[in-house]
Amino acid sequence: MGDKSIQKKQYIIDVAAKVFAEMGYKNVTMKDVVEACEISRGGLYLYYESTAQLFIDVMKSQAEAGGDFTSLISDDATAADILLLFLQEEKKELFKKKNNLNRAYYEFYFDEKPSKADNVLKKKFDSNIKMIGKLIEIGVESGEFTCENPLSAAFNIMYLIEGMKTTALTLGISSDSYDRQILYILESLGVEA
Amino acid sequence: MGDKSIQKKQYIIDVAAKVFAEMGYKNVTMKDVVEACEISRGGLYLYYESTAQLFIDVMKSQAEAGGDFTSLISDDATAADILLLFLQEEKKELFKKKNNLNRAYYEFYFDEKPSKADNVLKKKFDSNIKMIGKLIEIGVESGEFTCENPLSAAFNIMYLIEGMKTTALTLGISSDSYDRQILYILESLGVEA
Amino acid sequence: MGDKSIQKKQYIIDVAAKVFAEMGYKNVTMKDVVEACEISRGGLYLYYESTAQLFIDVMKSQAEAGGDFTSLISDDATAADILLLFLQEEKKELFKKKNNLNRAYYEFYFDEKPSKADNVLKKKFDSNIKMIGKLIEIGVESGEFTCENPLSAAFNIMYLIEGMKTTALTLGISSDSYDRQILYILESLGVEA
Amino acid sequence: MGDKSIQKKQYIIDVAAKVFAEMGYKNVTMKDVVEACEISRGGLYLYYESTAQLFIDVMKSQAEAGGDFTSLISDDATAADILLLFLQEEKKELFKKKNNLNRAYYEFYFDEKPSKADNVLKKKFDSNIKMIGKLIEIGVESGEFTCENPLSAAFNIMYLIEGMKTTALTLGISSDSYDRQILYILESLGVEA
DNA sequence: CATGAATGAGAGTTCATTCAT
DNA sequence: GATGAATGAACTCTCATTCAT
């Protein structure tokens, strides 16, 4: 596959990402992608055999492009600062109107069980757990946090975020409600607001 | 609508519930329901024009049939006992293999925004929030729990459960992991394990 | 399947037979059949999932409808008369312009290996072998024929006919050439022309 | 067309021959040939515009390469020996598993009527008829054979072989069955077995 | 009410053929 | 000459929906 092909593939991925963001995963047909990309029917099939394959590449592309929030951490940030930053970044992600793939992610995972290599969400989840766990440990050592089981706390935070994400897609969630949960987490870790 | 019609409608709902449990919401076609019910194509259309309408009735039917966990509460149960009971009931619901409609619920809500009257999940969520909030208040009063903001705590618990539900459907979650979260919640409320 | 469905199915078979006769087996698409039958796309699929299934039914229908040449045998016919009659019937079949399915038969059998139950040609071939073999035996007994191995002779005749059939479809064969082979067969059996 | 082009053309023909032997004529697409040859799509079109054109060249190539069975004839061979040799060579051809193009030949001729110049099979058939006819005449003269009409006998033998070829492709034929027909032919010519 | 045959829109997929490089 | 990406026509197949009975 030549340079040009790689560019075209990336173009398809980028356009498809928008389509998936708008329509979710299950509603998107190959035809939808073809039309959004303004290419021919056969043209898409040169690169992807199904929306499933395409979506996997969309996920991978997003994972790579995903802004590294660690770059936002200032040098003198405390553990609580960093945790707060993380929660706020996740909030932004959750509430963003454009290119929000959350719904598509869920629909995809309900239908398909990606191979370990393709399981982008799992990797992200695991790395977040590790990161948050470590962060809490550091916070406990520095006296910022009180927490008997940092790992459980990390899972707690991740499940909580997950729950707010899905609730946003189903019943709806307000920005304030999210903020109150941030507060609640910090309080649970013994941080004075 | 005669008695017989009502019975037939309920029959369709019951069979459809199984179909939705097996296949989710988006994958189910009117044809699937017709075949599972062993009725005629036209016959189903006499009662339902779409899977959306049918699913709403399935949800309502489930809500009515939903076991009231309050009946399980013993007379001398403490607030912590009741909360634990609730979390364990939710766990059962999450891990049950048969007739588990969770996936279908999510897929439905991703696609459709039910009217207030039809919004079964919203009602359930709100009533659970109220119940848990009240419970925590009682626990705080009785000295069982320590909690500054019972409402936030209630939301926290509900979002957490929600997060575990979706994780169960996507990345998977172990029974132990759920149990550790129960423990974590109780500890956060100041209950000694 | 009701009476009407059976009629419709037969209608499709009859129309398809003409299509196969004109175009052969491999060239015929479901679309061709749909258009020839003047029914809807989905309509055909109610009855047949593929041209293969359809062709099997065409073959069965032909086998049933196939004129029984035995009805043409006069009471005082000798073995040689009957054999001649058979060869002339086969000739008619070979040279007929309309509804000649020979090409389609070959193309079908090149591609598909029908189950024993669906193997119409095999049944026909075997029954012809049996019939011709018996006929020659009778002819030998009555002194009409000279033949040491009637079964080999029967196979010889059937393979010969088969060869002329395919040659008719490939290189072409003249009516005279066929007639000369009839003569040759009879001479080989010791019949004076 | 340069030397290199001629070589490439022959390469394509040789690879295509294998493809046609495996898949028949009708099932082979230009894509199949391209992939088997491991050349580019456009590259094939430089040499051939269709599988029909390609197949004609495959046939010609086969005709040229076709082993001349006359080289196998020993100096003291009788007419019967030579006829037997011919029938055994044809048998080998019929039963060979590899590179057997029989099916492809039939499918091609069903679909296309090659020009006289391209009609490889016709030439082969005619030359065989001539050869066998001559052979029988010689046999009759030498007293080996009894035959009133050598030409009819020659056609008889060719049609018979043709019939066994197609039967091999449709209903199947056993090696023994072929052998019995060889015997039958020789007996018909008055040769004592 | 109930049936199920029939329709036709629409998605999926493949490949012959072209053409810029 | 050679490449292979791109196009678009053609076919397959499925279902939502209707309607005569």
mmCIF file with all atom_site columns, C-alpha atoms in Angstrom, chain A:
data_model
loop_
_atom_site.group_PDB
_atom_site.id
_atom_site.type_symbol
_atom_site.label_atom_id
_atom_site.label_alt_id
_atom_site.label_comp_id
_atom_site.label_asym_id
_atom_site.label_entity_id
_atom_site.label_seq_id
_atom_site.pdbx_PDB_ins_code
_atom_site.Cartn_x
_atom_site.Cartn_y
_atom_site.Cartn_z
_atom_site.occupancy
_atom_site.B_iso_or_equiv
_atom_site.pdbx_formal_charge
_atom_site.auth_seq_id
_atom_site.auth_comp_id
_atom_site.auth_asym_id
_atom_site.auth_atom_id
_atom_site.pdbx_PDB_model_num
ATOM 1   C CA . MET A 1 1   ? 0.000   0.000  0.000  1.00 0.00 ? 1   MET A CA 1
ATOM 2   C CA . GLY A 1 2   ? 1.536   3.237  -1.175 1.00 0.00 ? 2   GLY A CA 1
ATOM 3   C CA . ASP A 1 3   ? 1.780   6.605  0.498  1.00 0.00 ? 3   ASP A CA 1
ATOM 4   C CA . LYS A 1 4   ? -1.280  7.797  -1.318 1.00 0.00 ? 4   LYS A CA 1
ATOM 5   C CA . SER A 1 5   ? -3.268  4.810  -0.149 1.00 0.00 ? 5   SER A CA 1
ATOM 6   C CA . ILE A 1 6   ? -2.326  5.492  3.428  1.00 0.00 ? 6   ILE A CA 1
ATOM 7   C CA . GLN A 1 7   ? -3.508  9.070  3.060  1.00 0.00 ? 7   GLN A CA 1
ATOM 8   C CA . LYS A 1 8   ? -6.760  7.951  1.524  1.00 0.00 ? 8   LYS A CA 1
ATOM 9   C CA . LYS A 1 9   ? -7.264  5.420  4.266  1.00 0.00 ? 9   LYS A CA 1
ATOM 10  C CA . GLN A 1 10  ? -6.731  8.102  6.849  1.00 0.00 ? 10  GLN A CA 1
ATOM 11  C CA . TYR A 1 11  ? -9.162  10.322 4.976  1.00 0.00 ? 11  TYR A CA 1
ATOM 12  C CA . ILE A 1 12  ? -11.795 7.578  5.114  1.00 0.00 ? 12  ILE A CA 1
ATOM 13  C CA . ILE A 1 13  ? -11.127 7.046  8.801  1.00 0.00 ? 13  ILE A CA 1
ATOM 14  C CA . ASP A 1 14  ? -11.498 10.744 9.521  1.00 0.00 ? 14  ASP A CA 1
ATOM 15  C CA . VAL A 1 15  ? -14.733 11.115 7.595  1.00 0.00 ? 15  VAL A CA 1
ATOM 16  C CA . ALA A 1 16  ? -16.100 7.888  9.047  1.00 0.00 ? 16  ALA A CA 1
ATOM 17  C CA . ALA A 1 17  ? -15.330 9.139  12.547 1.00 0.00 ? 17  ALA A CA 1
ATOM 18  C CA . LYS A 1 18  ? -17.679 12.040 11.952 1.00 0.00 ? 18  LYS A CA 1
ATOM 19  C CA . VAL A 1 19  ? -20.338 9.742  10.584 1.00 0.00 ? 19  VAL A CA 1
ATOM 20  C CA . PHE A 1 20  ? -20.063 7.411  13.569 1.00 0.00 ? 20  PHE A CA 1
ATOM 21  C CA . ALA A 1 21  ? -20.162 10.378 15.907 1.00 0.00 ? 21  ALA A CA 1
ATOM 22  C CA . GLU A 1 22  ? -23.383 11.562 14.350 1.00 0.00 ? 22  GLU A CA 1
ATOM 23  C CA . MET A 1 23  ? -25.177 8.300  13.832 1.00 0.00 ? 23  MET A CA 1
ATOM 24  C CA . GLY A 1 24  ? -23.694 5.854  16.294 1.00 0.00 ? 24  GLY A CA 1
ATOM 25  C CA . TYR A 1 25  ? -22.206 2.564  15.202 1.00 0.00 ? 25  TYR A CA 1
ATOM 26  C CA . LYS A 1 26  ? -25.189 0.359  14.442 1.00 0.00 ? 26  LYS A CA 1
ATOM 27  C CA . ASN A 1 27  ? -26.960 2.842  12.215 1.00 0.00 ? 27  ASN A CA 1
ATOM 28  C CA . VAL A 1 28  ? -24.032 3.414  9.925  1.00 0.00 ? 28  VAL A CA 1
ATOM 29  C CA . THR A 1 29  ? -23.961 1.500  6.658  1.00 0.00 ? 29  THR A CA 1
ATOM 30  C CA . MET A 1 30  ? -21.161 1.190  4.180  1.00 0.00 ? 30  MET A CA 1
ATOM 31  C CA . LYS A 1 31  ? -23.302 3.302  1.934  1.00 0.00 ? 31  LYS A CA 1
ATOM 32  C CA . ASP A 1 32  ? -23.379 6.109  4.486  1.00 0.00 ? 32  ASP A CA 1
ATOM 33  C CA . VAL A 1 33  ? -19.612 6.121  4.626  1.00 0.00 ? 33  VAL A CA 1
ATOM 34  C CA . VAL A 1 34  ? -19.324 6.013  0.853  1.00 0.00 ? 34  VAL A CA 1
ATOM 35  C CA . GLU A 1 35  ? -21.568 9.004  0.536  1.00 0.00 ? 35  GLU A CA 1
ATOM 36  C CA . ALA A 1 36  ? -19.910 10.980 3.292  1.00 0.00 ? 36  ALA A CA 1
ATOM 37  C CA . CYS A 1 37  ? -16.511 10.300 1.752  1.00 0.00 ? 37  CYS A CA 1
ATOM 38  C CA . GLU A 1 38  ? -17.817 11.053 -1.720 1.00 0.00 ? 38  GLU A CA 1
ATOM 39  C CA . ILE A 1 39  ? -16.057 8.038  -3.123 1.00 0.00 ? 39  ILE A CA 1
ATOM 40  C CA . SER A 1 40  ? -17.398 5.095  -5.079 1.00 0.00 ? 40  SER A CA 1
ATOM 41  C CA . ARG A 1 41  ? -18.951 2.011  -3.607 1.00 0.00 ? 41  ARG A CA 1
ATOM 42  C CA . GLY A 1 42  ? -16.108 -0.180 -4.750 1.00 0.00 ? 42  GLY A CA 1
ATOM 43  C CA . GLY A 1 43  ? -13.606 2.398  -3.597 1.00 0.00 ? 43  GLY A CA 1
ATOM 44  C CA . LEU A 1 44  ? -14.473 1.936  0.043  1.00 0.00 ? 44  LEU A CA 1
ATOM 45  C CA . TYR A 1 45  ? -14.295 -1.828 -0.234 1.00 0.00 ? 45  TYR A CA 1
ATOM 46  C CA . LEU A 1 46  ? -10.697 -1.510 -1.363 1.00 0.00 ? 46  LEU A CA 1
ATOM 47  C CA . TYR A 1 47  ? -9.933  -0.389 2.150  1.00 0.00 ? 47  TYR A CA 1
ATOM 48  C CA . TYR A 1 48  ? -12.611 -1.844 4.384  1.00 0.00 ? 48  TYR A CA 1
ATOM 49  C CA . GLU A 1 49  ? -14.859 -4.861 4.163  1.00 0.00 ? 49  GLU A CA 1
ATOM 50  C CA . SER A 1 50  ? -17.254 -3.817 6.869  1.00 0.00 ? 50  SER A CA 1
ATOM 51  C CA . THR A 1 51  ? -18.178 -1.024 9.219  1.00 0.00 ? 51  THR A CA 1
ATOM 52  C CA . ALA A 1 52  ? -16.745 -3.159 12.013 1.00 0.00 ? 52  ALA A CA 1
ATOM 53  C CA . GLN A 1 53  ? -13.266 -3.121 10.521 1.00 0.00 ? 53  GLN A CA 1
ATOM 54  C CA . LEU A 1 54  ? -13.584 0.536  9.779  1.00 0.00 ? 54  LEU A CA 1
ATOM 55  C CA . PHE A 1 55  ? -14.707 1.346  13.276 1.00 0.00 ? 55  PHE A CA 1
ATOM 56  C CA . ILE A 1 56  ? -11.764 -0.482 14.771 1.00 0.00 ? 56  ILE A CA 1
ATOM 57  C CA . ASP A 1 57  ? -9.451  1.733  12.772 1.00 0.00 ? 57  ASP A CA 1
ATOM 58  C CA . VAL A 1 58  ? -11.443 4.784  13.822 1.00 0.00 ? 58  VAL A CA 1
ATOM 59  C CA . MET A 1 59  ? -10.935 3.778  17.434 1.00 0.00 ? 59  MET A CA 1
ATOM 60  C CA . LYS A 1 60  ? -7.240  3.230  16.927 1.00 0.00 ? 60  LYS A CA 1
ATOM 61  C CA . SER A 1 61  ? -6.914  6.553  15.188 1.00 0.00 ? 61  SER A CA 1
ATOM 62  C CA . GLN A 1 62  ? -8.738  8.285  18.029 1.00 0.00 ? 62  GLN A CA 1
ATOM 63  C CA . ALA A 1 63  ? -6.545  6.571  20.588 1.00 0.00 ? 63  ALA A CA 1
ATOM 64  C CA . GLU A 1 64  ? -3.427  7.835  18.861 1.00 0.00 ? 64  GLU A CA 1
ATOM 65  C CA . ALA A 1 65  ? -4.795  11.309 18.341 1.00 0.00 ? 65  ALA A CA 1
ATOM 66  C CA . GLY A 1 66  ? -6.232  11.439 21.865 1.00 0.00 ? 66  GLY A CA 1
ATOM 67  C CA . GLY A 1 67  ? -4.711  14.436 23.583 1.00 0.00 ? 67  GLY A CA 1
ATOM 68  C CA . ASP A 1 68  ? -2.330  13.368 26.253 1.00 0.00 ? 68  ASP A CA 1
ATOM 69  C CA . PHE A 1 69  ? -3.688  15.057 29.337 1.00 0.00 ? 69  PHE A CA 1
ATOM 70  C CA . THR A 1 70  ? -0.394  14.549 31.160 1.00 0.00 ? 70  THR A CA 1
ATOM 71  C CA . SER A 1 71  ? 1.005   17.380 29.067 1.00 0.00 ? 71  SER A CA 1
ATOM 72  C CA . LEU A 1 72  ? -1.376  19.657 30.912 1.00 0.00 ? 72  LEU A CA 1
ATOM 73  C CA . ILE A 1 73  ? 0.089   18.861 34.307 1.00 0.00 ? 73  ILE A CA 1
ATOM 74  C CA . SER A 1 74  ? 2.046   21.694 35.770 1.00 0.00 ? 74  SER A CA 1
ATOM 75  C CA . ASP A 1 75  ? 5.295   21.026 37.547 1.00 0.00 ? 75  ASP A CA 1
ATOM 76  C CA . ASP A 1 76  ? 4.062   21.867 41.007 1.00 0.00 ? 76  ASP A CA 1
ATOM 77  C CA . ALA A 1 77  ? 0.786   19.972 40.681 1.00 0.00 ? 77  ALA A CA 1
ATOM 78  C CA . THR A 1 78  ? -0.272  17.884 43.657 1.00 0.00 ? 78  THR A CA 1
ATOM 79  C CA . ALA A 1 79  ? -1.908  14.468 43.327 1.00 0.00 ? 79  ALA A CA 1
ATOM 80  C CA . ALA A 1 80  ? -5.273  16.087 43.942 1.00 0.00 ? 80  ALA A CA 1
ATOM 81  C CA . ASP A 1 81  ? -4.579  18.640 41.233 1.00 0.00 ? 81  ASP A CA 1
ATOM 82  C CA . ILE A 1 82  ? -3.789  15.927 38.751 1.00 0.00 ? 82  ILE A CA 1
ATOM 83  C CA . LEU A 1 83  ? -6.814  13.851 39.652 1.00 0.00 ? 83  LEU A CA 1
ATOM 84  C CA . LEU A 1 84  ? -8.989  16.907 39.313 1.00 0.00 ? 84  LEU A CA 1
ATOM 85  C CA . LEU A 1 85  ? -7.449  17.661 35.956 1.00 0.00 ? 85  LEU A CA 1
ATOM 86  C CA . PHE A 1 86  ? -8.148  14.125 34.785 1.00 0.00 ? 86  PHE A CA 1
ATOM 87  C CA . LEU A 1 87  ? -11.771 14.320 35.880 1.00 0.00 ? 87  LEU A CA 1
ATOM 88  C CA . GLN A 1 88  ? -12.218 17.616 34.125 1.00 0.00 ? 88  GLN A CA 1
ATOM 89  C CA . GLU A 1 89  ? -10.695 16.303 30.933 1.00 0.00 ? 89  GLU A CA 1
ATOM 90  C CA . GLU A 1 90  ? -13.062 13.358 31.063 1.00 0.00 ? 90  GLU A CA 1
ATOM 91  C CA . LYS A 1 91  ? -15.894 15.776 31.622 1.00 0.00 ? 91  LYS A CA 1
ATOM 92  C CA . LYS A 1 92  ? -14.980 17.755 28.546 1.00 0.00 ? 92  LYS A CA 1
ATOM 93  C CA . GLU A 1 93  ? -14.857 14.554 26.557 1.00 0.00 ? 93  GLU A CA 1
ATOM 94  C CA . LEU A 1 94  ? -18.258 13.518 27.846 1.00 0.00 ? 94  LEU A CA 1
ATOM 95  C CA . PHE A 1 95  ? -20.013 16.791 27.177 1.00 0.00 ? 95  PHE A CA 1
ATOM 96  C CA . LYS A 1 96  ? -18.459 17.651 23.867 1.00 0.00 ? 96  LYS A CA 1
ATOM 97  C CA . LYS A 1 97  ? -21.025 17.942 21.131 1.00 0.00 ? 97  LYS A CA 1
ATOM 98  C CA . LYS A 1 98  ? -18.818 17.379 18.125 1.00 0.00 ? 98  LYS A CA 1
ATOM 99  C CA . ASN A 1 99  ? -17.124 14.149 17.229 1.00 0.00 ? 99  ASN A CA 1
ATOM 100 C CA . ASN A 1 100 ? -18.367 12.475 20.343 1.00 0.00 ? 100 ASN A CA 1
ATOM 101 C CA . LEU A 1 101 ? -17.970 8.782  19.672 1.00 0.00 ? 101 LEU A CA 1
ATOM 102 C CA . ASN A 1 102 ? -19.193 7.497  23.009 1.00 0.00 ? 102 ASN A CA 1
ATOM 103 C CA . ARG A 1 103 ? -22.450 6.158  21.707 1.00 0.00 ? 103 ARG A CA 1
ATOM 104 C CA . ALA A 1 104 ? -20.719 4.460  18.810 1.00 0.00 ? 104 ALA A CA 1
ATOM 105 C CA . TYR A 1 105 ? -18.188 2.893  21.166 1.00 0.00 ? 105 TYR A CA 1
ATOM 106 C CA . TYR A 1 106 ? -20.915 1.342  23.285 1.00 0.00 ? 106 TYR A CA 1
ATOM 107 C CA . GLU A 1 107 ? -22.891 0.095  20.330 1.00 0.00 ? 107 GLU A CA 1
ATOM 108 C CA . PHE A 1 108 ? -19.799 -1.413 18.845 1.00 0.00 ? 108 PHE A CA 1
ATOM 109 C CA . TYR A 1 109 ? -18.798 -3.211 21.994 1.00 0.00 ? 109 TYR A CA 1
ATOM 110 C CA . PHE A 1 110 ? -22.324 -4.518 22.532 1.00 0.00 ? 110 PHE A CA 1
ATOM 111 C CA . ASP A 1 111 ? -22.121 -6.207 19.169 1.00 0.00 ? 111 ASP A CA 1
ATOM 112 C CA . GLU A 1 112 ? -18.506 -7.126 18.694 1.00 0.00 ? 112 GLU A CA 1
ATOM 113 C CA . LYS A 1 113 ? -15.898 -8.540 20.965 1.00 0.00 ? 113 LYS A CA 1
ATOM 114 C CA . PRO A 1 114 ? -12.674 -7.139 19.554 1.00 0.00 ? 114 PRO A CA 1
ATOM 115 C CA . SER A 1 115 ? -9.507  -9.178 19.690 1.00 0.00 ? 115 SER A CA 1
ATOM 116 C CA . LYS A 1 116 ? -7.053  -8.213 22.383 1.00 0.00 ? 116 LYS A CA 1
ATOM 117 C CA . ALA A 1 117 ? -4.987  -6.262 19.876 1.00 0.00 ? 117 ALA A CA 1
ATOM 118 C CA . ASP A 1 118 ? -8.015  -4.312 18.693 1.00 0.00 ? 118 ASP A CA 1
ATOM 119 C CA . ASN A 1 119 ? -9.479  -3.732 22.141 1.00 0.00 ? 119 ASN A CA 1
ATOM 120 C CA . VAL A 1 120 ? -8.724  -0.058 22.350 1.00 0.00 ? 120 VAL A CA 1
ATOM 121 C CA . LEU A 1 121 ? -11.145 0.681  25.168 1.00 0.00 ? 121 LEU A CA 1
ATOM 122 C CA . LYS A 1 122 ? -9.801  -2.095 27.339 1.00 0.00 ? 122 LYS A CA 1
ATOM 123 C CA . LYS A 1 123 ? -6.276  -0.761 26.986 1.00 0.00 ? 123 LYS A CA 1
ATOM 124 C CA . LYS A 1 124 ? -7.447  2.726  27.826 1.00 0.00 ? 124 LYS A CA 1
ATOM 125 C CA . PHE A 1 125 ? -9.431  1.525  30.816 1.00 0.00 ? 125 PHE A CA 1
ATOM 126 C CA . ASP A 1 126 ? -6.568  -0.527 32.189 1.00 0.00 ? 126 ASP A CA 1
ATOM 127 C CA . SER A 1 127 ? -4.069  2.254  31.748 1.00 0.00 ? 127 SER A CA 1
ATOM 128 C CA . ASN A 1 128 ? -6.392  4.720  33.453 1.00 0.00 ? 128 ASN A CA 1
ATOM 129 C CA . ILE A 1 129 ? -6.894  2.342  36.361 1.00 0.00 ? 129 ILE A CA 1
ATOM 130 C CA . LYS A 1 130 ? -3.156  1.991  36.743 1.00 0.00 ? 130 LYS A CA 1
ATOM 131 C CA . MET A 1 131 ? -2.617  5.726  36.505 1.00 0.00 ? 131 MET A CA 1
ATOM 132 C CA . ILE A 1 132 ? -5.323  6.666  38.991 1.00 0.00 ? 132 ILE A CA 1
ATOM 133 C CA . GLY A 1 133 ? -4.273  3.926  41.400 1.00 0.00 ? 133 GLY A CA 1
ATOM 134 C CA . LYS A 1 134 ? -0.730  5.206  41.335 1.00 0.00 ? 134 LYS A CA 1
ATOM 135 C CA . LEU A 1 135 ? -1.907  8.768  41.767 1.00 0.00 ? 135 LEU A CA 1
ATOM 136 C CA . ILE A 1 136 ? -3.922  7.903  44.841 1.00 0.00 ? 136 ILE A CA 1
ATOM 137 C CA . GLU A 1 137 ? -1.011  5.991  46.323 1.00 0.00 ? 137 GLU A CA 1
ATOM 138 C CA . ILE A 1 138 ? 1.162   9.026  45.866 1.00 0.00 ? 138 ILE A CA 1
ATOM 139 C CA . GLY A 1 139 ? -1.529  11.211 47.377 1.00 0.00 ? 139 GLY A CA 1
ATOM 140 C CA . VAL A 1 140 ? -1.797  8.925  50.362 1.00 0.00 ? 140 VAL A CA 1
ATOM 141 C CA . GLU A 1 141 ? 1.963   8.992  50.875 1.00 0.00 ? 141 GLU A CA 1
ATOM 142 C CA . SER A 1 142 ? 2.054   12.756 50.644 1.00 0.00 ? 142 SER A CA 1
ATOM 143 C CA . GLY A 1 143 ? -0.830  12.983 53.088 1.00 0.00 ? 143 GLY A CA 1
ATOM 144 C CA . GLU A 1 144 ? -3.212  14.553 50.616 1.00 0.00 ? 144 GLU A CA 1
ATOM 145 C CA . PHE A 1 145 ? -5.511  11.551 50.417 1.00 0.00 ? 145 PHE A CA 1
ATOM 146 C CA . THR A 1 146 ? -6.916  9.111  52.901 1.00 0.00 ? 146 THR A CA 1
ATOM 147 C CA . CYS A 1 147 ? -7.582  5.796  51.237 1.00 0.00 ? 147 CYS A CA 1
ATOM 148 C CA . GLU A 1 148 ? -7.259  2.243  52.439 1.00 0.00 ? 148 GLU A CA 1
ATOM 149 C CA . ASN A 1 149 ? -7.498  0.605  49.061 1.00 0.00 ? 149 ASN A CA 1
ATOM 150 C CA . PRO A 1 150 ? -6.251  2.771  46.189 1.00 0.00 ? 150 PRO A CA 1
ATOM 151 C CA . LEU A 1 151 ? -7.006  0.151  43.566 1.00 0.00 ? 151 LEU A CA 1
ATOM 152 C CA . SER A 1 152 ? -10.648 -0.113 44.603 1.00 0.00 ? 152 SER A CA 1
ATOM 153 C CA . ALA A 1 153 ? -10.805 3.651  44.591 1.00 0.00 ? 153 ALA A CA 1
ATOM 154 C CA . ALA A 1 154 ? -9.391  3.729  41.077 1.00 0.00 ? 154 ALA A CA 1
ATOM 155 C CA . PHE A 1 155 ? -11.990 1.266  39.852 1.00 0.00 ? 155 PHE A CA 1
ATOM 156 C CA . ASN A 1 156 ? -14.616 3.256  41.679 1.00 0.00 ? 156 ASN A CA 1
ATOM 157 C CA . ILE A 1 157 ? -13.667 6.377  39.805 1.00 0.00 ? 157 ILE A CA 1
ATOM 158 C CA . MET A 1 158 ? -13.545 4.654  36.448 1.00 0.00 ? 158 MET A CA 1
ATOM 159 C CA . TYR A 1 159 ? -16.904 2.923  36.901 1.00 0.00 ? 159 TYR A CA 1
ATOM 160 C CA . LEU A 1 160 ? -18.367 6.194  38.056 1.00 0.00 ? 160 LEU A CA 1
ATOM 161 C CA . ILE A 1 161 ? -17.154 7.995  34.947 1.00 0.00 ? 161 ILE A CA 1
ATOM 162 C CA . GLU A 1 162 ? -18.437 5.124  32.860 1.00 0.00 ? 162 GLU A CA 1
ATOM 163 C CA . GLY A 1 163 ? -21.818 5.407  34.548 1.00 0.00 ? 163 GLY A CA 1
ATOM 164 C CA . MET A 1 164 ? -22.000 9.121  33.894 1.00 0.00 ? 164 MET A CA 1
ATOM 165 C CA . LYS A 1 165 ? -21.027 8.585  30.274 1.00 0.00 ? 165 LYS A CA 1
ATOM 166 C CA . THR A 1 166 ? -23.839 6.164  29.636 1.00 0.00 ? 166 THR A CA 1
ATOM 167 C CA . THR A 1 167 ? -26.300 8.173  31.643 1.00 0.00 ? 167 THR A CA 1
ATOM 168 C CA . ALA A 1 168 ? -25.415 11.149 29.469 1.00 0.00 ? 168 ALA A CA 1
ATOM 169 C CA . LEU A 1 169 ? -26.449 9.064  26.480 1.00 0.00 ? 169 LEU A CA 1
ATOM 170 C CA . THR A 1 170 ? -29.657 7.730  27.988 1.00 0.00 ? 170 THR A CA 1
ATOM 171 C CA . LEU A 1 171 ? -31.315 9.799  30.681 1.00 0.00 ? 171 LEU A CA 1
ATOM 172 C CA . GLY A 1 172 ? -29.080 12.805 30.362 1.00 0.00 ? 172 GLY A CA 1
ATOM 173 C CA . ILE A 1 173 ? -26.800 14.330 32.938 1.00 0.00 ? 173 ILE A CA 1
ATOM 174 C CA . SER A 1 174 ? -26.152 17.941 33.836 1.00 0.00 ? 174 SER A CA 1
ATOM 175 C CA . SER A 1 175 ? -22.804 19.612 34.110 1.00 0.00 ? 175 SER A CA 1
ATOM 176 C CA . ASP A 1 176 ? -23.555 20.378 37.744 1.00 0.00 ? 176 ASP A CA 1
ATOM 177 C CA . SER A 1 177 ? -24.336 16.797 38.481 1.00 0.00 ? 177 SER A CA 1
ATOM 178 C CA . TYR A 1 178 ? -20.953 15.817 37.092 1.00 0.00 ? 178 TYR A CA 1
ATOM 179 C CA . ASP A 1 179 ? -19.250 18.474 39.204 1.00 0.00 ? 179 ASP A CA 1
ATOM 180 C CA . ARG A 1 180 ? -20.943 17.251 42.344 1.00 0.00 ? 180 ARG A CA 1
ATOM 181 C CA . GLN A 1 181 ? -19.529 13.819 41.669 1.00 0.00 ? 181 GLN A CA 1
ATOM 182 C CA . ILE A 1 182 ? -16.046 15.278 41.320 1.00 0.00 ? 182 ILE A CA 1
ATOM 183 C CA . LEU A 1 183 ? -16.505 16.883 44.678 1.00 0.00 ? 183 LEU A CA 1
ATOM 184 C CA . TYR A 1 184 ? -17.838 13.686 46.156 1.00 0.00 ? 184 TYR A CA 1
ATOM 185 C CA . ILE A 1 185 ? -14.839 11.718 44.934 1.00 0.00 ? 185 ILE A CA 1
ATOM 186 C CA . LEU A 1 186 ? -12.388 14.183 46.364 1.00 0.00 ? 186 LEU A CA 1
ATOM 187 C CA . GLU A 1 187 ? -14.228 14.259 49.668 1.00 0.00 ? 187 GLU A CA 1
ATOM 188 C CA . SER A 1 188 ? -14.231 10.497 49.786 1.00 0.00 ? 188 SER A CA 1
ATOM 189 C CA . LEU A 1 189 ? -10.468 10.674 49.444 1.00 0.00 ? 189 LEU A CA 1
ATOM 190 C CA . GLY A 1 190 ? -10.403 13.019 52.404 1.00 0.00 ? 190 GLY A CA 1
ATOM 191 C CA . VAL A 1 191 ? -9.647  16.175 50.467 1.00 0.00 ? 191 VAL A CA 1
ATOM 192 C CA . GLU A 1 192 ? -11.127 19.308 51.987 1.00 0.00 ? 192 GLU A CA 1
ATOM 193 C CA . ALA A 1 193 ? -13.024 21.123 49.282 1.00 0.00 ? 193 ALA A CA 1
#
